[in-house]
Short mmCIF file of C-alpha atoms and ligand atoms in Angstrom, two decimals:
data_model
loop_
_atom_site.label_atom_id
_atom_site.label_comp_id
_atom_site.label_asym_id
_atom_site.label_seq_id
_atom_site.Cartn_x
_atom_site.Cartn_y
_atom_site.Cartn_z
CA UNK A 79 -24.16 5.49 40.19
CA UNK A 80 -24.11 8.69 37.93
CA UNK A 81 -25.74 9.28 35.24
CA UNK A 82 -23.99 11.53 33.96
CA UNK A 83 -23.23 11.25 29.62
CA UNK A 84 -20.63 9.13 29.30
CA UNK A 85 -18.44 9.45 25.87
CA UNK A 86 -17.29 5.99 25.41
CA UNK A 87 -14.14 5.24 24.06
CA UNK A 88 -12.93 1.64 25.03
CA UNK A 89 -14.36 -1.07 23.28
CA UNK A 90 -11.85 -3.30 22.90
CA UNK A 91 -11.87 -3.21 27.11
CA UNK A 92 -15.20 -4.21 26.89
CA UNK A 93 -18.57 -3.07 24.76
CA UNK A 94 -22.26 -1.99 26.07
CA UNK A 95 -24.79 -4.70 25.98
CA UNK A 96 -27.46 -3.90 22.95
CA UNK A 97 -30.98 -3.43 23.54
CA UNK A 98 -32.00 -6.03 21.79
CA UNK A 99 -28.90 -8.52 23.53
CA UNK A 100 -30.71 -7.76 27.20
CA UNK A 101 -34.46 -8.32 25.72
CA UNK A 102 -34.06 -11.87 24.75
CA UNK A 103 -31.62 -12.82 27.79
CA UNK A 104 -33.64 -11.59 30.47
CA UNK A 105 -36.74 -14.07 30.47
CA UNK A 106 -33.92 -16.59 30.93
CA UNK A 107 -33.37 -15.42 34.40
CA UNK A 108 -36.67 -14.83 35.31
CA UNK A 109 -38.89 -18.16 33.25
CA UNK A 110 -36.46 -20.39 31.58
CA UNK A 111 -34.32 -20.97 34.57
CA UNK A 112 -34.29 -24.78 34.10
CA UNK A 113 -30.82 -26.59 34.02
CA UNK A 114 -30.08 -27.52 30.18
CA UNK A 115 -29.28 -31.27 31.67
CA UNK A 116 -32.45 -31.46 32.72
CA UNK A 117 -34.09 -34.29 31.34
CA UNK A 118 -37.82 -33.07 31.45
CA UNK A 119 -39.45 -30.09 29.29
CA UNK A 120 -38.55 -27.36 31.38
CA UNK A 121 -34.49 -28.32 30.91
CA UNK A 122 -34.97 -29.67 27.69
CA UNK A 123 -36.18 -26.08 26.94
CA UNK A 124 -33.69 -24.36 28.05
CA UNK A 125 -31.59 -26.64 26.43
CA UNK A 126 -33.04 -26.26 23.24
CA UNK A 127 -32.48 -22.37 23.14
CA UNK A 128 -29.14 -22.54 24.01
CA UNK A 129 -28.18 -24.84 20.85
CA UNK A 130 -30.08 -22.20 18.79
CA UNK A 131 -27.30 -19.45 20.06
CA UNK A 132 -24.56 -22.13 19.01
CA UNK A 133 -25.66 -22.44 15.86
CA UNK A 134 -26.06 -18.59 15.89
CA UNK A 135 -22.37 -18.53 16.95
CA UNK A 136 -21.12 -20.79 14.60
CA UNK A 137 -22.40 -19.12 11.61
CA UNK A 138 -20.84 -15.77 13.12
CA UNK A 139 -17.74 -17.55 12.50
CA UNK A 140 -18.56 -20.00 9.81
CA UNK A 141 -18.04 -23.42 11.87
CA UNK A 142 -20.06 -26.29 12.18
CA UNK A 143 -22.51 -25.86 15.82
CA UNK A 144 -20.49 -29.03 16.98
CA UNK A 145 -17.07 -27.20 17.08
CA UNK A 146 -18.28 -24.67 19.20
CA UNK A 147 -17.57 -25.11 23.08
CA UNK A 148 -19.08 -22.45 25.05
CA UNK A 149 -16.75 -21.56 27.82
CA UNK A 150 -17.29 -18.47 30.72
CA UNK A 151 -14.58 -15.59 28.79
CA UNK A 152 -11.88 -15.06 26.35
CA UNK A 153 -9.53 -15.91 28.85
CA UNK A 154 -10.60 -19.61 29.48
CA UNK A 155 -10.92 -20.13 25.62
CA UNK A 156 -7.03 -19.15 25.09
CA UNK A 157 -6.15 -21.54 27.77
CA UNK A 158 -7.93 -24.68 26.86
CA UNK A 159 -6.98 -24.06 23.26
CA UNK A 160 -3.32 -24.49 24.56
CA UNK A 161 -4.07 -26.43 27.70
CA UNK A 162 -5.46 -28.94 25.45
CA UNK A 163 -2.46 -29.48 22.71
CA UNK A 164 -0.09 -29.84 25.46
CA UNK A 165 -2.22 -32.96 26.93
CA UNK A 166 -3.02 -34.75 23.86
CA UNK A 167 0.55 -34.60 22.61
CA UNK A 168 2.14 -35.62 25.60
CA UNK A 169 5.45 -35.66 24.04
CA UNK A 170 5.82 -32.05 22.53
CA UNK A 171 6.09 -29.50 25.11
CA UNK A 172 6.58 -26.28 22.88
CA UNK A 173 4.48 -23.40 22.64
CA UNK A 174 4.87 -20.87 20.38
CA UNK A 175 3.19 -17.65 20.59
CA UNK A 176 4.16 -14.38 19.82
CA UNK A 177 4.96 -11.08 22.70
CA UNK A 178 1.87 -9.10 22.02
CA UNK A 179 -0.66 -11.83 23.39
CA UNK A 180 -3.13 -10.51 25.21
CA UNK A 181 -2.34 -11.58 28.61
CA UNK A 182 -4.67 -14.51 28.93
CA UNK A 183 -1.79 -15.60 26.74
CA UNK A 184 0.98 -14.26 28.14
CA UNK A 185 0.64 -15.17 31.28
CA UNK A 186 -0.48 -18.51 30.70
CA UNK A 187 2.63 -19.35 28.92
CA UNK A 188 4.83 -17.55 31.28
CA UNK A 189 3.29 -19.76 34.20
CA UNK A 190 3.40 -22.97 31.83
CA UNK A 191 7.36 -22.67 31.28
CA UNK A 192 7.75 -22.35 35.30
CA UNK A 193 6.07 -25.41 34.79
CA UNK A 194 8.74 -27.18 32.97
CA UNK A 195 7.19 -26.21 29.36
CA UNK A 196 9.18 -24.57 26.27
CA UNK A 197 7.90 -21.01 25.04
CA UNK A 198 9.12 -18.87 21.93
CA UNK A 199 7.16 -15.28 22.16
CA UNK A 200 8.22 -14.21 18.77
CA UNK A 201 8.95 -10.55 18.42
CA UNK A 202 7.29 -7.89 16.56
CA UNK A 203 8.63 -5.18 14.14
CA UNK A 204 8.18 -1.51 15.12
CA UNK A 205 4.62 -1.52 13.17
CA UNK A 206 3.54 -4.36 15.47
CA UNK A 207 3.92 -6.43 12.66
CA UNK A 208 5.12 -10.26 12.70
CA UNK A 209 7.89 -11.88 10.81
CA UNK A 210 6.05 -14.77 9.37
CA UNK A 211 9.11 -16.21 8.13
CA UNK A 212 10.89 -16.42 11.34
CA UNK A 213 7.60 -17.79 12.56
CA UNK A 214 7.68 -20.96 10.18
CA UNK A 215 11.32 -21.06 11.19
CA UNK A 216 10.93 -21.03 14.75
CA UNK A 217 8.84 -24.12 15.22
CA UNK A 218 10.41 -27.33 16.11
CA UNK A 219 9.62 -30.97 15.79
CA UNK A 220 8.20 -30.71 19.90
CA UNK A 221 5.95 -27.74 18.94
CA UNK A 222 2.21 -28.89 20.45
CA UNK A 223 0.75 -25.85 19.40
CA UNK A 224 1.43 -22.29 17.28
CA UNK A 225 -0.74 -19.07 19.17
CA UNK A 226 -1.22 -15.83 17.46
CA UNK A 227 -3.48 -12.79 18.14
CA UNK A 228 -5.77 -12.02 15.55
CA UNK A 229 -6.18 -8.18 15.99
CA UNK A 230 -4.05 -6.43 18.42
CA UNK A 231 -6.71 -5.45 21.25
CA UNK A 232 -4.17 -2.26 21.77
CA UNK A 233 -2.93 -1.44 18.44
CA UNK A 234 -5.45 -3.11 15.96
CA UNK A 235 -2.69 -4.81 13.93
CA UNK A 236 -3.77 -7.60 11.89
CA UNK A 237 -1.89 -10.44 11.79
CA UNK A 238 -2.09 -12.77 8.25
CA UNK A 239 -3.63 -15.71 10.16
CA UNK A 240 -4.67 -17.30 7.19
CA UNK A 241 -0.99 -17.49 5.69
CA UNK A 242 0.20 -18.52 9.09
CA UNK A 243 -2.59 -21.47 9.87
CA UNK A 244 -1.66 -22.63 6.16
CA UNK A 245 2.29 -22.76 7.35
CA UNK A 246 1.23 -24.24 10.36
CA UNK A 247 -0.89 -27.09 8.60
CA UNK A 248 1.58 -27.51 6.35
CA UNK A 249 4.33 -28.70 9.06
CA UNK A 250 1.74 -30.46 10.92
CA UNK A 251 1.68 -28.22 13.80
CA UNK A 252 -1.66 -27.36 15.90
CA UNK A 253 -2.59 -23.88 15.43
CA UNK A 254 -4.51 -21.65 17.41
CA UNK A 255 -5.62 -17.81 17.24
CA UNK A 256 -6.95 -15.37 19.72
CA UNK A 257 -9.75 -13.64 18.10
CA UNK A 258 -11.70 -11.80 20.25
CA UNK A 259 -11.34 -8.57 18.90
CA UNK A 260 -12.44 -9.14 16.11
CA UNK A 261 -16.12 -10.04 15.79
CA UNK A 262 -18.34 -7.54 13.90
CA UNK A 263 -15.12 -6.11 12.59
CA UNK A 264 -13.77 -8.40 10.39
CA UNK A 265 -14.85 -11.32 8.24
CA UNK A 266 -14.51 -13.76 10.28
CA UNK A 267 -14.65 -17.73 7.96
CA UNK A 268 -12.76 -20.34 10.57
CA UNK A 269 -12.74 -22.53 6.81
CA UNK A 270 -10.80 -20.24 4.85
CA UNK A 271 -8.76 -19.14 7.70
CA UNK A 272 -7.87 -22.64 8.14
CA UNK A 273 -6.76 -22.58 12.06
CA UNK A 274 -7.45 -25.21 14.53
CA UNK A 275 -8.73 -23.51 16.95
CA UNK A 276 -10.50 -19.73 18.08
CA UNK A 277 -11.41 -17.86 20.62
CA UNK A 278 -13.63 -15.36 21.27
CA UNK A 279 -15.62 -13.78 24.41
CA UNK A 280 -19.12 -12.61 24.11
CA UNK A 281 -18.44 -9.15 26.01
CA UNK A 282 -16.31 -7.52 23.47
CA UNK A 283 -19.42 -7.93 20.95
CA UNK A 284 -22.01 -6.23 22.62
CA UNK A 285 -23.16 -9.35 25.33
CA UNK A 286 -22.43 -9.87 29.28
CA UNK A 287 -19.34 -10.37 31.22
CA UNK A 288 -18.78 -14.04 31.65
CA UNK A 289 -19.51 -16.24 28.20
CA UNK A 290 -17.10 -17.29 25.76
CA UNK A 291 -16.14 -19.95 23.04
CA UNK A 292 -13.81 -21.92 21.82
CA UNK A 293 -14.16 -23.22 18.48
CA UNK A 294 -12.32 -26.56 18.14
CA UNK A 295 -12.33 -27.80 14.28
CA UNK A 296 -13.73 -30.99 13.86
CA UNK A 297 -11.37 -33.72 14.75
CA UNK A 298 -9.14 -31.84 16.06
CA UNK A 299 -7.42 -33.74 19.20
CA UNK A 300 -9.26 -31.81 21.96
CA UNK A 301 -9.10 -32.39 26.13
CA UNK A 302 -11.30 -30.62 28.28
CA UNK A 303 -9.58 -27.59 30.93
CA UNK A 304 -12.34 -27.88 33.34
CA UNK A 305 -13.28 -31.26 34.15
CA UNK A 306 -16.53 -32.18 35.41
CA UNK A 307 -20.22 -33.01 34.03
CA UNK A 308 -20.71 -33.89 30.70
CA UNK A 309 -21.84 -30.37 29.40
CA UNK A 310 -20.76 -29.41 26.11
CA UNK A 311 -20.07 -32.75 25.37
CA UNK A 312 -17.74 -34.08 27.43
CA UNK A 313 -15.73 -30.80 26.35
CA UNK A 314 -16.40 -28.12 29.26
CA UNK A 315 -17.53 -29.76 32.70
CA UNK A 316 -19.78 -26.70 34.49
CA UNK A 317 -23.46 -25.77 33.67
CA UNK A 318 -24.16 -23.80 31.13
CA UNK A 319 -24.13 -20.06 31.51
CA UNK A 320 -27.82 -19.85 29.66
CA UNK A 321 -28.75 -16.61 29.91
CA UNK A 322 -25.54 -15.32 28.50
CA UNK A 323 -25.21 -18.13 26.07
CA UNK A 324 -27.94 -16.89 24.35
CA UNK A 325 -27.54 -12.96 24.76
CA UNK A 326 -24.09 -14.41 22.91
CA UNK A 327 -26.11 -16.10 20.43
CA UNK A 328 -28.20 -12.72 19.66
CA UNK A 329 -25.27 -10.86 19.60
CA UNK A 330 -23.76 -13.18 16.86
CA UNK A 331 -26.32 -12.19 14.77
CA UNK A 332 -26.27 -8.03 15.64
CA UNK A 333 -22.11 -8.56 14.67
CA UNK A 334 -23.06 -9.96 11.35
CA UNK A 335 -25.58 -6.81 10.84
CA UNK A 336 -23.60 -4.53 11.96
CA UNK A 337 -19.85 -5.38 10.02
CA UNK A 338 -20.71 -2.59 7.51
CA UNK A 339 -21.41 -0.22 9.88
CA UNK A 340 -18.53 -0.79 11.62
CA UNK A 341 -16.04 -0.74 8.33
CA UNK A 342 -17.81 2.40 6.72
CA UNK A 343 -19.14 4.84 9.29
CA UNK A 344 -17.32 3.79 12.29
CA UNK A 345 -14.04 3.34 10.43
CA UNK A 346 -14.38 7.05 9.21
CA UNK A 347 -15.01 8.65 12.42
CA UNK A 348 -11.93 6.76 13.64
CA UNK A 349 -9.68 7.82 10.51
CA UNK A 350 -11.33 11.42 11.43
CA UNK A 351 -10.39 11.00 15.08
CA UNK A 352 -6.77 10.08 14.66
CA UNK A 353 -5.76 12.40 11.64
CA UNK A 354 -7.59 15.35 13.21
CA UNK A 355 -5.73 14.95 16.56
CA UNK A 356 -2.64 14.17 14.41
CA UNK A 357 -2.87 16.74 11.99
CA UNK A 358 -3.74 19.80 15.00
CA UNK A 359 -1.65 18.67 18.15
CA UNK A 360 2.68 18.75 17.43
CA UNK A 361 4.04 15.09 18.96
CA UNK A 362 1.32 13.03 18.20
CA UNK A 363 1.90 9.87 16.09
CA UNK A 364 0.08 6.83 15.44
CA UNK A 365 1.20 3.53 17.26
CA UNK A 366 1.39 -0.23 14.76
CA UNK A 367 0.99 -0.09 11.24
CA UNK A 368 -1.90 1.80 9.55
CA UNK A 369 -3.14 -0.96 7.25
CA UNK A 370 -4.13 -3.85 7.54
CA UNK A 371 -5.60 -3.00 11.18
CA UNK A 372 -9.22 -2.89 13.03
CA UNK A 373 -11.74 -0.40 11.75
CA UNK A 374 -12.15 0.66 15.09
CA UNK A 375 -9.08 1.34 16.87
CA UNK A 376 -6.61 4.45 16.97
CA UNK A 377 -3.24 4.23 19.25
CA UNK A 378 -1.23 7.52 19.60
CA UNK A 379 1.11 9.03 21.47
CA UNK A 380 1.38 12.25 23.24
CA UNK A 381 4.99 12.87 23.14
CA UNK A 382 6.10 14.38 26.48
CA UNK A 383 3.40 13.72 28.54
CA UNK A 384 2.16 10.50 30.06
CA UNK A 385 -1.06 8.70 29.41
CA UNK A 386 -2.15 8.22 32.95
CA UNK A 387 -2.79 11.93 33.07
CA UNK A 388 -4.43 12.42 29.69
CA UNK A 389 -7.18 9.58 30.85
CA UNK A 390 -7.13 11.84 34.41
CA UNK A 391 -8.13 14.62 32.73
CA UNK A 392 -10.23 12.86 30.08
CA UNK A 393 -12.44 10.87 32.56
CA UNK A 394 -13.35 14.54 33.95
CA UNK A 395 -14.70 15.45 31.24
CA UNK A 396 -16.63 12.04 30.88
CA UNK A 397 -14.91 10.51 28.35
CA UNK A 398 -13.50 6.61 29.07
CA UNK A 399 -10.18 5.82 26.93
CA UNK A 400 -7.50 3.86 28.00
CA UNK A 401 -3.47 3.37 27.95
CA UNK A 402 -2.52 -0.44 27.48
CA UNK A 403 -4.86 -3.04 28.44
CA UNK A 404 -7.10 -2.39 30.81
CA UNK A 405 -5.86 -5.74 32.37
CA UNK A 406 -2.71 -3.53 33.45
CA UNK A 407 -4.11 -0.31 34.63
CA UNK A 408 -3.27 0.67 38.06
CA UNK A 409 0.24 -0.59 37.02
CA UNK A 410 3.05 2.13 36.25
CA UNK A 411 4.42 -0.71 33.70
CA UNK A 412 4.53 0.93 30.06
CA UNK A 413 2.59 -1.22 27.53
CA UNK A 414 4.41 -4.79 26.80
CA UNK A 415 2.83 -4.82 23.70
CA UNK A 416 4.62 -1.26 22.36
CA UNK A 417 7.72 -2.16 24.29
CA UNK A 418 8.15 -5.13 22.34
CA UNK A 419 7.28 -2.36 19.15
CA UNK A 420 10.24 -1.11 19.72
CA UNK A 421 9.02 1.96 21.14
CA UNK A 422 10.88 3.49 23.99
CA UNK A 423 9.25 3.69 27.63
CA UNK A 424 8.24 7.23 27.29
CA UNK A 425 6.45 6.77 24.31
CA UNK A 426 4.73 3.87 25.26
CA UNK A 427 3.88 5.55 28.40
CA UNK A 428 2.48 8.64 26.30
CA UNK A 429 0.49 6.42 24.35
CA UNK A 430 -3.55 6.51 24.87
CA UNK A 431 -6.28 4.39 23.28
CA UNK A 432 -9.37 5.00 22.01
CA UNK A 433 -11.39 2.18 20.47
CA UNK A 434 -14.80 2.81 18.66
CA UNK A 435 -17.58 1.20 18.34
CA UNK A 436 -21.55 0.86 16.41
CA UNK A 437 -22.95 2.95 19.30
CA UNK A 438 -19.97 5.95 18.80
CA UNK A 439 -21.59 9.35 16.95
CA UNK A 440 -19.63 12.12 14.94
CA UNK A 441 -21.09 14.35 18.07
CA UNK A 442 -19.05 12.19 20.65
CA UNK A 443 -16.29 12.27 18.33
CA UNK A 444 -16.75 15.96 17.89
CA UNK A 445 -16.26 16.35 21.65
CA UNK A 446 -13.29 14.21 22.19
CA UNK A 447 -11.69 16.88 19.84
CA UNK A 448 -12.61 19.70 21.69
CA UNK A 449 -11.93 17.84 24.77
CA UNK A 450 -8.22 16.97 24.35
CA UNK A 451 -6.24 19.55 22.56
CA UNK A 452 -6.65 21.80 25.13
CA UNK A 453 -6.11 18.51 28.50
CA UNK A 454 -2.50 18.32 26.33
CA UNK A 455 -1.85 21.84 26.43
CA UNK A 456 -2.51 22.46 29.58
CA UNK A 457 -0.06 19.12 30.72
CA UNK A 458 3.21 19.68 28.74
CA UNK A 459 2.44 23.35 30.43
CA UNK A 460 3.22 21.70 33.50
CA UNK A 461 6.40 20.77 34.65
CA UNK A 462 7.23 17.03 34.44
CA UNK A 463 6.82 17.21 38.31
CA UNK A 464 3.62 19.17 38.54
CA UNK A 465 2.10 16.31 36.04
CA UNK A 466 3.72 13.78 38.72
CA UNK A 467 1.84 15.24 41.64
CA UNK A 468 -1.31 15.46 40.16
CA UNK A 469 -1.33 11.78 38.91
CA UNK A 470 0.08 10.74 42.14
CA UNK A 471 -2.81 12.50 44.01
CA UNK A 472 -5.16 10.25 42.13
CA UNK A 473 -3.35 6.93 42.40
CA UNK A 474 -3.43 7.49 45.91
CA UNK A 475 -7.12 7.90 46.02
CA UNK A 476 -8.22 4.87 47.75
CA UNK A 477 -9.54 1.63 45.49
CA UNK A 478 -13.21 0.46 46.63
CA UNK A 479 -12.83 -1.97 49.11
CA UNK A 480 -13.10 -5.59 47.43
CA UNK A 481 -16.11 -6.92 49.68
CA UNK A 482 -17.66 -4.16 51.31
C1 PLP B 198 -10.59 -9.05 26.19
C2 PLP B 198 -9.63 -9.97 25.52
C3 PLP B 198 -9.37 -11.25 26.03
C4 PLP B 198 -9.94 -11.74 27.33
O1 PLP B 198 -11.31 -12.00 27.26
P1 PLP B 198 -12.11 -12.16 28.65
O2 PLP B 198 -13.46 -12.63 28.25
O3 PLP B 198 -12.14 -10.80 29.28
O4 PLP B 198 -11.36 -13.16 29.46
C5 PLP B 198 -8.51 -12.06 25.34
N1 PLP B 198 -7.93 -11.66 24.20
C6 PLP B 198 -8.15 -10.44 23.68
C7 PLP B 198 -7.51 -10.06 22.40
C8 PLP B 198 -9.01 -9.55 24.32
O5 PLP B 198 -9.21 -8.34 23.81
#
């Protein structure tokens, strides 16, 4: 692989592992390899560790270390949260969620109504903002379970979880959020928010691939997704991902640490990112609302040109960004989440990303600027099928083969 500098860009795709994350979870693949079921010392152990990075998880989050079920992403979270209502309340078969889900979400419900199941995806203003309102009004006596995104992992809209989990408690209605982007970003207190449920994956907070949690409130009516041993506690059958269970736990603590950092310093190289590029290039404009929204996260688009050739051009020059999730690239789709904004197909297809993070610099920033102006120039002086050809040439650049 190169090693060529990399300006990173895209950390709500996914974030680089910290130092001090890969330090403690290495000797966990090479000593402490026991199995946490184990019933002598050298499981017991291991086991012991990995309730020290649940308790290290739960503070992150406020919770108590018995309402938090590790699980293996983000994605696996979302679904047991709504897997789980839907089985313990055999009678209501109503989900609603909202259109800009990530698609662990989306898809989920989509494949649950083929199913036989009833799904509302609530619509968004053209700020990316919800109608909490229509929300309340919108769930029904056979409503098992109320989803919402936390932060938008495109946009950064905020939604008012808080108000929501109260209207949610208040008609007796199980309600779950999607938080993963939002660790070491926001406050994150699962008491005052008042939900039922959370989710978050370790990777977007500086950890590995493959870990993530659900935290179930106490007493909550809860059914496991994956059935099997007794891990977790009867809650999550499948050993324990250890190593990464505790890289999570470490990581916990590093998002704590690092929440200032993130809302002073990395905040103003973002609001210096996205007014300079505003302010000095015509057509550019800011996608969701402003405020409230994640410190980290800037969404703008490029009128008359399309994205996939500003992250063409971009990736030359070494710098990773993104347009949508990174769950659709390779797709010629425009984003659901800025259709359902409102915005029109061009626009959303003109739209890039770039998402910051506690490892960014004012120097990387400082060459993004000088990187881009002149990659848009040089495509709206193209003609619209010049810009075609060239982004065609690189789609048809052959993907790695899946098992070579
Ligand atoms: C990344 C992400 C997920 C999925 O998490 P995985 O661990 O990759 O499955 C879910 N929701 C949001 C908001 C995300 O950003």
């Amino acid at each position: 692989m190169s090693q060529r500098k990399i300006y990173y860009f895209d950390n709500n795709a996914t974030t680089r592992v910290a130092p001090e994350v890969v330090e403690v979870l290495l000797p966990f693949l090479t000593e402490h390899w026991g199995n946490p079921s184990s019933a002598y010392r050298f499981g017991s152990d291991v086991a012991r560790h990995m309730e020290v990075a649940r308790e290290k998880c739960a503070a992150l989050i406020n919770a108590d270390p018995r309402e938090i079920i590790f699980t293996s992403c983000g994605t696996e979270s979302n679904n047991t949260a709504i897997h789980s209502a839907l089985v313990t309340q055999p009678a209501k078969r109503h989900i609603l969620t909202t259109a800009v889900e990530h698609s662990a979400n989306i898809k989920f419900c989509q494949t649950l109504a083929k199913r036989g199941n009833a799904v509302t995806f609530l619509p968004v203003d053209s700020m990316g903002e919800l109608d909490v309102h229509l929300l309340a009004e919108s769930i029904r006596p056979d409503t098992a379970i109320v989803s919402a995104i936390y932060a938008n992992n495109e946009t950064g809209v905020i939604f008012p979880i808080e108000e929501i989990a109260a209207l949610c408690r208040a008609k007796g209605v199980l309600f779950h959020t999607d938080a993963v982007q939002t660790p070491g970003k926001l406050k994150l207190d699962v008491k005052s928010l008042g939900v039922d449920s959370l989710s978050l994956s370790a990777h977007k907070l500086h950890a590995p691939k493959g870990v993530g949690l659900l935290y179930a409130r106490k007493n909550t009516p809860y059914q496991p997704y994956l059935v099997g041993g007794g891990q977790e506690r009867g809650r999550r059958g499948g050993t324990e991902n250890v190593a990464n269970i505790v890289a999570f736990g470490r990581a916990a603590d590093l998002a704590l640490a690092t929440l200032n950092d993130e809302n002073t310093r990395v905040r103003a190289l973002r609001d210096r990112l996205e007014e300079t590029l505003i302010r000095s290039i015509s057509g550019t404009v800011r996608n969701g609302s402003k405020e409230p929204r994640l410190p980290n996260t800037a969404n703008l688009s490029f009128d008359g040109i399309e994205a996939e050739a500003v992250l063409l051009l971009l990736d030359q020059a070494g710098i990773c960004a993104s347009s949508g999730s990174a769950c659709t690239t390779g797709s010629l789709e425009p984003s659901y989440v800025l259709t359902a904004m409102g915005l029109s197909s061009a626009r959303a297809r003109s739209s890039v990303r770039f998402s910051l993070g506690i490892y960014n610099t004012a120097e990387e920033v400082d060459h993004l600027l000088k990187e881009l102006p002149p990659i848009i120039a040089k495509l709206r002086a193209m003609s619209p099928a010049e810009r075609e050809a060239k982004v065609a040439a690189h789609r048809g650049v052959p993907k790695p083969a899946l098992f070579s």
